[in-house]
Amino acid sequence: MNDFRKSGRNVSRHLGGASDHFMRMKSFAIVAALALSAAISGCSTIGSQLFTNNYGSVNDAGYQLPRIPIERVPLKYHRQEVNYDTSEKPGTIVVDTQNKFLYFVEGDGRAIRYGIGVGREGFEWHGTAHIALKREWPTWTPPRQMIQRQPELAKFASGMEPGLKNPLGARAMYLFNKGGDMGYRLHGSPEWNSIGKAMSSGCIRLMNQDIIDLYDRTSVGAKVIVM
């Protein structure tokens, strides 16, 4: 009988230990889930703030922008505030064409980072420019050289009206240098799945919800560096 009681106590201690271990693992899982949730909602503790919840449907100037299925866009291309060490002054835009990122410099070692699409092979470029014009829901006019390459675009030679299918999207900012209009734009795009890719004719494209955000932050005259 004594052996039985001792055995029972040993079993109880064993079960108690297993229960404690289970509770510790459960608590760890809950904490991990909360940490992931916080990171996604913009409360990351590693120096970056995500804006993943800012890609819903938007009514803008009478146009109903559809929700972007942001869960299908790699996390690194979601709009986020990040640590960014630069000597450029706040308000400067830095385009990293290799990594497909655009940085809006905030100062104090911080920047807003956006995922972008860039020029395809043969249409890459690098240099410094400035924002000369800003337009909401712009008209798109394909350049003459583009019409020569794609004759089907001739119907838009006088301009394509603004709208959800317009290649410039909800906003456009026009890049000039000392020689005048470079022909390149920072603009929105209805093709959210082109972000992170090299598909354009040299313009820098963002998701529509992102270009609206960047547009509101950017002043005419802002410096743009394309690397």
mmCIF file of C-alpha atoms in Angstrom:
data_model
loop_
_atom_site.group_PDB
_atom_site.id
_atom_site.type_symbol
_atom_site.label_atom_id
_atom_site.label_comp_id
_atom_site.label_asym_id
_atom_site.label_seq_id
_atom_site.Cartn_x
_atom_site.Cartn_y
_atom_site.Cartn_z
ATOM 1 C CA MET A 1 0.000 0.000 0.000
ATOM 2 C CA ASN A 2 2.817 2.441 0.889
ATOM 3 C CA ASP A 3 4.467 1.652 -2.432
ATOM 4 C CA PHE A 4 1.167 2.389 -4.174
ATOM 5 C CA ARG A 5 0.804 5.767 -2.406
ATOM 6 C CA LYS A 6 4.392 6.664 -3.274
ATOM 7 C CA SER A 7 3.736 5.653 -6.884
ATOM 8 C CA GLY A 8 0.599 7.781 -6.901
ATOM 9 C CA ARG A 9 2.506 10.783 -5.587
ATOM 10 C CA ASN A 10 5.182 10.267 -8.235
ATOM 11 C CA VAL A 11 2.528 10.093 -10.973
ATOM 12 C CA SER A 12 0.886 13.262 -9.634
ATOM 13 C CA ARG A 13 4.215 15.074 -9.621
ATOM 14 C CA HIS A 14 4.878 13.863 -13.161
ATOM 15 C CA LEU A 15 1.444 14.961 -14.372
ATOM 16 C CA GLY A 16 1.824 18.252 -12.566
ATOM 17 C CA GLY A 17 5.150 18.841 -14.267
ATOM 18 C CA ALA A 18 3.668 17.960 -17.639
ATOM 19 C CA SER A 19 0.777 20.334 -16.967
ATOM 20 C CA ASP A 20 3.167 23.135 -16.027
ATOM 21 C CA HIS A 21 5.176 22.487 -19.181
ATOM 22 C CA PHE A 22 1.989 22.574 -21.275
ATOM 23 C CA MET A 23 0.905 25.860 -19.713
ATOM 24 C CA ARG A 24 4.331 27.373 -20.319
ATOM 25 C CA MET A 25 4.207 26.313 -23.968
ATOM 26 C CA LYS A 26 0.663 27.651 -24.306
ATOM 27 C CA SER A 27 1.690 30.974 -22.791
ATOM 28 C CA PHE A 28 4.674 31.149 -25.137
ATOM 29 C CA ALA A 29 2.384 30.530 -28.122
ATOM 30 C CA ILE A 30 0.017 33.279 -26.993
ATOM 31 C CA VAL A 31 2.854 35.753 -26.519
ATOM 32 C CA ALA A 32 4.283 34.862 -29.931
ATOM 33 C CA ALA A 33 0.885 35.342 -31.543
ATOM 34 C CA LEU A 34 0.451 38.712 -29.871
ATOM 35 C CA ALA A 35 3.917 39.780 -30.964
ATOM 36 C CA LEU A 36 3.138 38.822 -34.558
ATOM 37 C CA SER A 37 -0.172 40.650 -34.383
ATOM 38 C CA ALA A 38 1.537 43.732 -33.004
ATOM 39 C CA ALA A 39 4.131 43.687 -35.759
ATOM 40 C CA ILE A 40 1.460 43.420 -38.435
ATOM 41 C CA SER A 41 -0.625 46.208 -36.929
ATOM 42 C CA GLY A 42 2.336 48.557 -36.795
ATOM 43 C CA CYS A 43 3.638 48.036 -33.257
ATOM 44 C CA SER A 44 6.853 46.217 -34.050
ATOM 45 C CA THR A 45 9.557 46.430 -31.416
ATOM 46 C CA ILE A 46 12.452 46.063 -33.862
ATOM 47 C CA GLY A 47 12.490 49.616 -35.201
ATOM 48 C CA SER A 48 9.935 49.415 -38.009
ATOM 49 C CA GLN A 49 6.244 50.237 -38.136
ATOM 50 C CA LEU A 50 4.050 48.466 -40.673
ATOM 51 C CA PHE A 51 0.992 49.999 -42.332
ATOM 52 C CA THR A 52 -0.447 46.739 -43.636
ATOM 53 C CA ASN A 53 -3.993 47.763 -42.659
ATOM 54 C CA ASN A 54 -3.921 50.802 -44.976
ATOM 55 C CA TYR A 55 -4.735 49.031 -48.237
ATOM 56 C CA GLY A 56 -8.520 48.837 -48.026
ATOM 57 C CA SER A 57 -10.995 50.240 -50.538
ATOM 58 C CA VAL A 58 -10.819 54.047 -50.735
ATOM 59 C CA ASN A 59 -13.237 56.603 -52.179
ATOM 60 C CA ASP A 60 -11.038 59.309 -53.650
ATOM 61 C CA ALA A 61 -12.350 62.246 -55.705
ATOM 62 C CA GLY A 62 -15.333 60.172 -56.794
ATOM 63 C CA TYR A 63 -13.277 57.108 -57.745
ATOM 64 C CA GLN A 64 -13.659 53.943 -55.706
ATOM 65 C CA LEU A 65 -10.199 52.423 -55.443
ATOM 66 C CA PRO A 66 -10.524 48.672 -54.831
ATOM 67 C CA ARG A 67 -8.952 46.945 -51.884
ATOM 68 C CA ILE A 68 -5.471 45.631 -52.594
ATOM 69 C CA PRO A 69 -5.074 41.949 -51.624
ATOM 70 C CA ILE A 70 -2.052 42.954 -49.591
ATOM 71 C CA GLU A 71 -1.683 39.459 -48.162
ATOM 72 C CA ARG A 72 -0.465 38.470 -51.650
ATOM 73 C CA VAL A 73 2.210 41.176 -51.686
ATOM 74 C CA PRO A 74 5.521 40.260 -49.986
ATOM 75 C CA LEU A 75 5.680 41.837 -46.537
ATOM 76 C CA LYS A 76 8.848 43.760 -47.347
ATOM 77 C CA TYR A 77 6.932 45.774 -49.948
ATOM 78 C CA HIS A 78 4.234 46.903 -47.513
ATOM 79 C CA ARG A 79 4.446 50.566 -46.536
ATOM 80 C CA GLN A 80 6.432 50.899 -43.314
ATOM 81 C CA GLU A 81 8.411 53.341 -41.231
ATOM 82 C CA VAL A 82 11.998 52.155 -40.864
ATOM 83 C CA ASN A 83 15.382 53.170 -39.531
ATOM 84 C CA TYR A 84 17.245 54.945 -42.329
ATOM 85 C CA ASP A 85 20.647 56.567 -41.966
ATOM 86 C CA THR A 86 21.213 59.311 -44.525
ATOM 87 C CA SER A 87 22.654 62.795 -44.811
ATOM 88 C CA GLU A 88 19.780 63.847 -47.084
ATOM 89 C CA LYS A 89 17.385 66.368 -45.598
ATOM 90 C CA PRO A 90 13.780 65.511 -44.615
ATOM 91 C CA GLY A 91 11.425 65.482 -47.588
ATOM 92 C CA THR A 92 13.983 63.934 -49.940
ATOM 93 C CA ILE A 93 12.959 60.845 -51.900
ATOM 94 C CA VAL A 94 15.540 58.097 -52.443
ATOM 95 C CA VAL A 95 14.757 55.311 -54.918
ATOM 96 C CA ASP A 96 16.622 52.015 -54.508
ATOM 97 C CA THR A 97 15.973 50.373 -57.875
ATOM 98 C CA GLN A 98 17.925 47.216 -57.063
ATOM 99 C CA ASN A 99 15.879 46.338 -53.989
ATOM 100 C CA LYS A 100 12.640 47.899 -55.306
ATOM 101 C CA PHE A 101 12.239 50.333 -52.404
ATOM 102 C CA LEU A 102 11.414 54.034 -52.275
ATOM 103 C CA TYR A 103 12.340 55.976 -49.138
ATOM 104 C CA PHE A 104 10.741 59.232 -48.037
ATOM 105 C CA VAL A 105 13.254 60.769 -45.629
ATOM 106 C CA GLU A 106 11.679 61.930 -42.370
ATOM 107 C CA GLY A 107 14.836 62.876 -40.491
ATOM 108 C CA ASP A 108 16.186 61.712 -37.137
ATOM 109 C CA GLY A 109 17.288 58.448 -38.747
ATOM 110 C CA ARG A 110 13.798 57.486 -39.938
ATOM 111 C CA ALA A 111 12.069 57.117 -43.301
ATOM 112 C CA ILE A 112 8.839 55.820 -44.782
ATOM 113 C CA ARG A 113 9.603 52.910 -47.121
ATOM 114 C CA TYR A 114 7.368 51.839 -49.999
ATOM 115 C CA GLY A 115 7.563 48.892 -52.361
ATOM 116 C CA ILE A 116 7.906 49.915 -56.008
ATOM 117 C CA GLY A 117 8.065 48.662 -59.563
ATOM 118 C CA VAL A 118 10.912 49.945 -61.750
ATOM 119 C CA GLY A 119 12.101 50.110 -65.348
ATOM 120 C CA ARG A 120 12.583 46.845 -67.170
ATOM 121 C CA GLU A 121 15.842 45.884 -68.863
ATOM 122 C CA GLY A 122 16.880 48.613 -71.266
ATOM 123 C CA PHE A 123 14.785 51.245 -69.488
ATOM 124 C CA GLU A 124 16.747 51.566 -66.251
ATOM 125 C CA TRP A 125 18.124 54.941 -65.262
ATOM 126 C CA HIS A 126 19.920 56.586 -62.361
ATOM 127 C CA GLY A 127 20.408 60.172 -61.361
ATOM 128 C CA THR A 128 19.042 63.156 -59.476
ATOM 129 C CA ALA A 129 15.851 65.049 -60.242
ATOM 130 C CA HIS A 130 13.183 67.087 -58.499
ATOM 131 C CA ILE A 131 9.406 67.081 -58.310
ATOM 132 C CA ALA A 132 8.239 69.839 -60.669
ATOM 133 C CA LEU A 133 4.524 69.035 -60.878
ATOM 134 C CA LYS A 134 1.973 67.059 -58.897
ATOM 135 C CA ARG A 135 -1.324 65.822 -60.316
ATOM 136 C CA GLU A 136 -4.283 63.992 -58.799
ATOM 137 C CA TRP A 137 -5.969 61.505 -61.137
ATOM 138 C CA PRO A 138 -3.732 62.518 -64.049
ATOM 139 C CA THR A 139 -4.266 62.085 -67.750
ATOM 140 C CA TRP A 140 -1.818 59.643 -69.326
ATOM 141 C CA THR A 141 -0.253 60.399 -72.703
ATOM 142 C CA PRO A 142 2.064 57.689 -74.033
ATOM 143 C CA PRO A 143 5.334 59.056 -75.462
ATOM 144 C CA ARG A 144 5.821 58.921 -79.212
ATOM 145 C CA GLN A 145 8.509 56.256 -78.850
ATOM 146 C CA MET A 146 6.128 54.074 -76.852
ATOM 147 C CA ILE A 147 3.457 54.374 -79.541
ATOM 148 C CA GLN A 148 6.049 53.320 -82.119
ATOM 149 C CA ARG A 149 6.793 50.208 -80.060
ATOM 150 C CA GLN A 150 3.124 49.573 -79.289
ATOM 151 C CA PRO A 151 0.962 50.921 -82.158
ATOM 152 C CA GLU A 152 -2.221 49.912 -80.326
ATOM 153 C CA LEU A 153 -1.603 52.848 -77.981
ATOM 154 C CA ALA A 154 -2.063 55.367 -80.810
ATOM 155 C CA LYS A 155 -5.680 55.862 -79.722
ATOM 156 C CA PHE A 156 -4.322 57.520 -76.564
ATOM 157 C CA ALA A 157 -2.003 59.920 -78.427
ATOM 158 C CA SER A 158 -4.134 62.841 -77.218
ATOM 159 C CA GLY A 159 -4.292 61.453 -73.697
ATOM 160 C CA MET A 160 -6.122 58.753 -71.758
ATOM 161 C CA GLU A 161 -8.718 60.071 -69.358
ATOM 162 C CA PRO A 162 -8.193 59.623 -65.607
ATOM 163 C CA GLY A 163 -9.704 56.524 -64.077
ATOM 164 C CA LEU A 164 -9.162 53.201 -62.405
ATOM 165 C CA LYS A 165 -7.550 51.703 -65.527
ATOM 166 C CA ASN A 166 -5.270 54.660 -66.236
ATOM 167 C CA PRO A 167 -1.613 53.496 -66.034
ATOM 168 C CA LEU A 168 -0.670 56.509 -63.875
ATOM 169 C CA GLY A 169 -3.194 55.548 -61.234
ATOM 170 C CA ALA A 170 -4.490 57.934 -58.601
ATOM 171 C CA ARG A 171 -1.528 60.328 -58.462
ATOM 172 C CA ALA A 172 1.522 61.339 -60.479
ATOM 173 C CA MET A 173 4.574 63.433 -59.643
ATOM 174 C CA TYR A 174 6.625 64.640 -62.596
ATOM 175 C CA LEU A 175 10.422 64.450 -62.547
ATOM 176 C CA PHE A 176 12.474 67.282 -64.019
ATOM 177 C CA ASN A 177 16.194 68.020 -64.062
ATOM 178 C CA LYS A 178 18.205 70.940 -65.441
ATOM 179 C CA GLY A 179 17.231 69.865 -68.952
ATOM 180 C CA GLY A 180 13.520 69.985 -68.193
ATOM 181 C CA ASP A 181 10.958 67.185 -68.193
ATOM 182 C CA MET A 182 12.738 63.835 -68.012
ATOM 183 C CA GLY A 183 9.631 61.958 -69.096
ATOM 184 C CA TYR A 184 9.669 59.933 -65.880
ATOM 185 C CA ARG A 185 7.024 59.934 -63.158
ATOM 186 C CA LEU A 186 6.459 58.672 -59.671
ATOM 187 C CA HIS A 187 2.939 57.370 -60.043
ATOM 188 C CA GLY A 188 0.274 54.979 -58.888
ATOM 189 C CA SER A 189 -0.712 51.817 -60.674
ATOM 190 C CA PRO A 190 -3.752 49.548 -60.802
ATOM 191 C CA GLU A 191 -1.304 46.649 -61.230
ATOM 192 C CA TRP A 192 -0.467 45.980 -57.574
ATOM 193 C CA ASN A 193 1.144 42.674 -58.577
ATOM 194 C CA SER A 194 3.866 44.543 -60.495
ATOM 195 C CA ILE A 195 5.371 45.861 -57.258
ATOM 196 C CA GLY A 196 8.800 44.362 -56.651
ATOM 197 C CA LYS A 197 9.327 43.805 -60.380
ATOM 198 C CA ALA A 198 11.077 45.519 -63.286
ATOM 199 C CA MET A 199 8.283 46.045 -65.812
ATOM 200 C CA SER A 200 7.913 49.762 -66.553
ATOM 201 C CA SER A 201 9.369 52.023 -69.239
ATOM 202 C CA GLY A 202 11.440 53.837 -66.629
ATOM 203 C CA CYS A 203 8.800 55.353 -64.377
ATOM 204 C CA ILE A 204 8.641 54.423 -60.704
ATOM 205 C CA ARG A 205 5.278 52.901 -59.839
ATOM 206 C CA LEU A 206 3.630 52.373 -56.459
ATOM 207 C CA MET A 207 0.387 50.821 -55.333
ATOM 208 C CA ASN A 208 -2.392 53.418 -55.529
ATOM 209 C CA GLN A 209 -2.885 53.593 -51.763
ATOM 210 C CA ASP A 210 0.858 54.168 -51.393
ATOM 211 C CA ILE A 211 1.156 56.897 -54.024
ATOM 212 C CA ILE A 212 -1.675 58.799 -52.321
ATOM 213 C CA ASP A 213 0.237 58.616 -49.042
ATOM 214 C CA LEU A 214 3.548 59.648 -50.648
ATOM 215 C CA TYR A 215 1.870 62.431 -52.640
ATOM 216 C CA ASP A 216 0.466 63.981 -49.472
ATOM 217 C CA ARG A 217 3.914 63.958 -47.836
ATOM 218 C CA THR A 218 5.850 65.356 -50.807
ATOM 219 C CA SER A 219 6.324 69.009 -51.733
ATOM 220 C CA VAL A 220 6.902 70.466 -55.190
ATOM 221 C CA GLY A 221 10.648 70.980 -55.514
ATOM 222 C CA ALA A 222 11.517 67.891 -53.462
ATOM 223 C CA LYS A 223 14.798 66.245 -54.397
ATOM 224 C CA VAL A 224 14.604 62.745 -55.895
ATOM 225 C CA ILE A 225 17.644 60.467 -56.023
ATOM 226 C CA VAL A 226 17.413 57.324 -58.156
ATOM 227 C CA MET A 227 20.159 54.797 -57.420
#
